[in-house]
XYZ file of C-alpha atoms in Angstrom:
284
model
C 20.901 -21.114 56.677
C 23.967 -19.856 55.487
C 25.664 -19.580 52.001
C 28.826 -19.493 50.894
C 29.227 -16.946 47.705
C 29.397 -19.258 45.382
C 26.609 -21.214 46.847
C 24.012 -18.078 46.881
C 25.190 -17.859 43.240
C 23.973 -21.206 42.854
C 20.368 -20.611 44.842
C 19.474 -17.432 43.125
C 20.187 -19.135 39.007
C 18.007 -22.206 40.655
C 15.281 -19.977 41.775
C 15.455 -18.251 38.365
C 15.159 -20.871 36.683
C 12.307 -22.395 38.167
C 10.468 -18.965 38.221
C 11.131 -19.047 34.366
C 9.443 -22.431 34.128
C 6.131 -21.630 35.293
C 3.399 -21.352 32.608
C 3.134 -17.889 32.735
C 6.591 -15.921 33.806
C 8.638 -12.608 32.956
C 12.096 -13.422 32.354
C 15.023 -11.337 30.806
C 16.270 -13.712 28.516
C 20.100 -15.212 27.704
C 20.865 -16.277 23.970
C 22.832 -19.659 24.634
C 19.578 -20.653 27.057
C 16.729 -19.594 24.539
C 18.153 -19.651 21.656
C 19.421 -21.581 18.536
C 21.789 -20.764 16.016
C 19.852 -22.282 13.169
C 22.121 -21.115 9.844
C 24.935 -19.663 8.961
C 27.729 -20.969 10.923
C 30.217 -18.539 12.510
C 28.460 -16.515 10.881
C 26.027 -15.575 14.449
C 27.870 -15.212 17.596
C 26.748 -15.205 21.081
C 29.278 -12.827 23.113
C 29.220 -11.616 26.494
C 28.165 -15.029 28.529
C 24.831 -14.920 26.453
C 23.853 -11.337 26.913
C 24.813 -10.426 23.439
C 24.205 -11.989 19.570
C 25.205 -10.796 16.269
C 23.959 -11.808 12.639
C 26.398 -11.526 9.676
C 25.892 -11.681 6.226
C 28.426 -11.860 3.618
C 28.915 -12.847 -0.112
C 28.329 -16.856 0.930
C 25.682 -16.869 3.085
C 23.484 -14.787 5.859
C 22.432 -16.468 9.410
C 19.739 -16.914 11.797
C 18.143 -18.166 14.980
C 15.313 -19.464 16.789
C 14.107 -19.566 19.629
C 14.060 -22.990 21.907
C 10.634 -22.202 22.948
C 6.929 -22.133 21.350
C 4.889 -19.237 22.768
C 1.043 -19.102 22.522
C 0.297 -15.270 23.732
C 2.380 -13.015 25.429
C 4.948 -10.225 24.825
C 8.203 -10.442 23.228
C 10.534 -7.815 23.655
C 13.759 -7.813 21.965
C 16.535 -4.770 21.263
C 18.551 -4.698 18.067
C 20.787 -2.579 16.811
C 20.856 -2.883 12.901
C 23.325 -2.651 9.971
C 25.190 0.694 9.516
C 26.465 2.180 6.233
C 24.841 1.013 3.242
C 22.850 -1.718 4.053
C 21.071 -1.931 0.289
C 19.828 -5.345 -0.376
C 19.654 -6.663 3.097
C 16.423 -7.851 5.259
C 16.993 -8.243 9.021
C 13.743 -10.361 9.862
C 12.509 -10.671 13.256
C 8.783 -12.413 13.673
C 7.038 -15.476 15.305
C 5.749 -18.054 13.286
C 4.141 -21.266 13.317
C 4.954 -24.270 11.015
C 3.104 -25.087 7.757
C 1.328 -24.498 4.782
C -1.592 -23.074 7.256
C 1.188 -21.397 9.561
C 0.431 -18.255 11.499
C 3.093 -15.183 11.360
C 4.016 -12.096 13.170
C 6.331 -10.062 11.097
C 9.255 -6.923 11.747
C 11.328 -6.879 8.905
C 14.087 -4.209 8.021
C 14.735 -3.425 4.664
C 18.105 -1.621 4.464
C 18.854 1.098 2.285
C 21.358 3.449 1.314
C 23.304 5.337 3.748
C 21.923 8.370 4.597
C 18.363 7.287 3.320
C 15.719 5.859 6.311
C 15.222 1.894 6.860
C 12.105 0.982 6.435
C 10.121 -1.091 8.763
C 7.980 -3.625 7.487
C 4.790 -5.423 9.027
C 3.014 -7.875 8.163
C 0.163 -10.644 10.012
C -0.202 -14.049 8.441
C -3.443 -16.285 9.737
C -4.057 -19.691 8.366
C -1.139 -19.327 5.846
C -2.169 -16.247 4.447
C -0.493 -12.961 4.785
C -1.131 -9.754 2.572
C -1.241 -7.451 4.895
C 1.822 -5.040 4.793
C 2.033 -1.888 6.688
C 5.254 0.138 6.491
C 7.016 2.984 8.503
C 9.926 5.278 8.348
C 11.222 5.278 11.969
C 11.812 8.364 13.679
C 15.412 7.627 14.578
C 18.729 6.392 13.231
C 18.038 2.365 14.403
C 22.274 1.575 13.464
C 23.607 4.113 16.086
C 21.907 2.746 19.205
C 19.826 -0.443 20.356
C 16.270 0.084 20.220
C 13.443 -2.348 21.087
C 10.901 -3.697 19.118
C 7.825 -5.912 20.974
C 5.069 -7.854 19.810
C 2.278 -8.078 22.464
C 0.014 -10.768 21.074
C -3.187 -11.517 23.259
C -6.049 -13.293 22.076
C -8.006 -10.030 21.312
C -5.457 -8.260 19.010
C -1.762 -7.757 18.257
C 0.519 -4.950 19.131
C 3.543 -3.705 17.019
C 5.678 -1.245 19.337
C 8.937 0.158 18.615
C 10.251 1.583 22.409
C 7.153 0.975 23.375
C 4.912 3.387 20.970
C 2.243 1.332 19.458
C 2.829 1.635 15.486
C 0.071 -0.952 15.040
C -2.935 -2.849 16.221
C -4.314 -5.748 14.397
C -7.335 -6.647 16.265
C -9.065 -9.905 16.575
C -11.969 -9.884 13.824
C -13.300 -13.728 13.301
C -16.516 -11.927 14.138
C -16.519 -11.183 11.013
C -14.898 -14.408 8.883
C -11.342 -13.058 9.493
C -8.883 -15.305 10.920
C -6.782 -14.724 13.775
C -3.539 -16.144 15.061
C -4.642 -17.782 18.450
C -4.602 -21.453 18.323
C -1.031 -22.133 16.949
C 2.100 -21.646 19.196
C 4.324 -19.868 17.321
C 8.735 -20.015 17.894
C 10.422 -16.582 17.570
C 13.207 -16.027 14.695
C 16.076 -13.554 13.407
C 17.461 -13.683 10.301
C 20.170 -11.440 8.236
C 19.593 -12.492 4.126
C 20.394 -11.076 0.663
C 17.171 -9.952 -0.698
C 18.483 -7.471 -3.352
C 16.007 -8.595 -6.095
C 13.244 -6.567 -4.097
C 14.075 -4.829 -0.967
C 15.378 -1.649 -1.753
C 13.423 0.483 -4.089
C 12.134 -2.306 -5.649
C 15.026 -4.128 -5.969
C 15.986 -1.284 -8.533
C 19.387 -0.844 -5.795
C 21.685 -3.765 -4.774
C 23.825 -5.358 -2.490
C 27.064 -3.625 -2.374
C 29.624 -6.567 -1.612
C 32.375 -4.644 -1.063
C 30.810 -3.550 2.155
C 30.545 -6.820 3.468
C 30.348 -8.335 5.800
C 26.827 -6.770 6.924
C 25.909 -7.225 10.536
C 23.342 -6.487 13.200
C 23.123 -6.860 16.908
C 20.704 -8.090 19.316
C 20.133 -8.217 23.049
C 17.895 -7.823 25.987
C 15.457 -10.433 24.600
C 12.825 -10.508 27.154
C 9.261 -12.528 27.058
C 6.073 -12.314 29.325
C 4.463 -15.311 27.904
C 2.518 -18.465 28.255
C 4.213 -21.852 26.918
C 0.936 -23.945 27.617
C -2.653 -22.840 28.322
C -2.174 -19.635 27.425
C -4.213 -18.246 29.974
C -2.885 -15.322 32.016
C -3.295 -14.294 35.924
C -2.331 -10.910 35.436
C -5.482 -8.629 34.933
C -3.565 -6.037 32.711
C -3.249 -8.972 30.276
C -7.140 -8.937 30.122
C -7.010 -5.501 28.937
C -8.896 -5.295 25.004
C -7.223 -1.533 23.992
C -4.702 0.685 24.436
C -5.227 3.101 27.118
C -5.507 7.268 25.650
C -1.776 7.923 25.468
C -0.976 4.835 23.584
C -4.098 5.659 21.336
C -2.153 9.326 20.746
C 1.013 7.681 20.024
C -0.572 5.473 17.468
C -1.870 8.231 15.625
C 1.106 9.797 15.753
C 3.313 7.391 13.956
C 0.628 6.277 11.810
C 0.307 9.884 10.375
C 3.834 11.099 10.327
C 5.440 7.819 9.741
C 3.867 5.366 7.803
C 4.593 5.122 3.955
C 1.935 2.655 3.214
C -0.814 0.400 4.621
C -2.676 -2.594 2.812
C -6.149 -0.984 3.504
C -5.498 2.297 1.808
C -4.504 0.125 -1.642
C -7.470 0.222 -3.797
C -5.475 -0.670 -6.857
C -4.358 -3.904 -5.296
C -7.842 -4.676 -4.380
C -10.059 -3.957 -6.738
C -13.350 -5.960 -5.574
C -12.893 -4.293 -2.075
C -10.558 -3.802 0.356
C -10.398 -6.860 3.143
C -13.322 -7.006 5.461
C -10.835 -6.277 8.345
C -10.081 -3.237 6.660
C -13.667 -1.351 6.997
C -13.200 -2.652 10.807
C -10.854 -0.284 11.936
C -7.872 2.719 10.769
C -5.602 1.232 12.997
C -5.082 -2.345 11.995
């Protein structure tokens, strides 16, 4: 068979597409294919035939996006580059969520800061509509000079947080126990760039400086290993339970250098006991 250039063009984005179909498929991901622009208007901008999106916020409004997809398991890869300069008052979100008062939630969420002072990275795992459990983290690098990735691997035994792929988290599966877990509800992925001066920085004690608007970030490289249906995998490494020794290292790593605070260590906020999930395990 032979193929003009053009048509070989053709064959290869028809075989990728139908690869990416499949119920269970790795695919490197374009924003106008994916994607939604949900809010904002011109505000976010997909650039570079789909290879490249930016979030804006200024004094009217912020903007977001969504993914056309529901995922149920998986990983979800996704490299951002985030606002420079004094970014005070702004929240670039990034999570997976579910619909509904009972909705399940996978958060990242940046809370800028003033320049020269760190970002700080904020976690959180909602199940059945109920979240409360924050974990936060300086990052080890400047995350508005370069793109960096940040994945959620979510399998039915735990979830993952990794920033360039060092584990910062594990929140493991404990219904064992009476603690729900997110692993019935497929779940859309979505960005966002808002004003959240009343609390994100320091407390909200430090706000948005308008004059430095507008304030944007940058995303790309959105990638996904995940199942749209049954969510059942044929890959054996997805049947893994734990991180293997050198992902266990880097855990430890970040979470003694690098994290600022964790939900289980706050016995003020819990005074009749810390959640059950808590006693379960340091790295949750």
């Amino acid at each position: 068979m032979a193929f003009s250039s053009n048509g070989f063009s053709m064959f290869v984005l028809v075989c990728l597409v139908v690869f990416c179909s499949l119920s269970v498929a790795t695919c490197a991901g374009n924003f106008y294919q994916d994607f939604d622009i949900t809010w904002g208007g011109n505000r976010a901008k997909i650039f570079k035939a789909g290879q490249l999106l930016s979030l804006s916020l200024d004094t009217v409004s912020g903007s977001g996006f969504q993914s056309k997809k529901e995922y149920l398991f998986g990983r979800i890869d996704m490299q951002l580059k985030l606002v420079a300069g004094n970014s005070a008052g702004t929240v670039t979100a990034y999570y997976l969520s579910s619909q509904g008062p009972t909705h399940d939630e996978i958060d990242f969420e940046f809370l800028g800061n003033l320049s020269g002072d760190p970002y700080i990275l904020h976690t959180n795992v909602f199940t059945q509509g109920k979240g409360n459990r924050e974990q936060q983290f300086y990052l080890w690098f400047d995350p508005t000079r370069n793109f960096h990735t940040y994945s959620i691997i979510w399998k039915p035994q735990h979830i993952i947080f990794l920033v360039d792929n060092t584990p910062i988290r594990v929140f493991k599966n404990a219904e064992s126990i009476g603690v729900p877990f997110p692993k019935s509800q497929p779940m859309k992925i979505y960005s966002s760039l808002w004003n959240a001066d009343d609390w994100a920085t320091r407390g909200g004690l430090v706000k948005t400086d308008w004059s430095k608007a507008p304030f944007t970030a940058y995303y790309r490289n959105f990638n996904v290993t995940a199942s749209t249906s049954t969510g059942a995998f044929s890959d054996s490494t997805w049947q893994t339970n734990e991180l293997d020794a050198p992902g266990r290292r880097r855990l430890r790593w970040v979470q003694k250098y690098f994290m600022i605070y964790n939900y289980c260590s706050d016995l003020k906020r819990f005074p009749g006991g810390l959640p059950p999930e808590c006693k379960r395990s340091r790295f949750l």
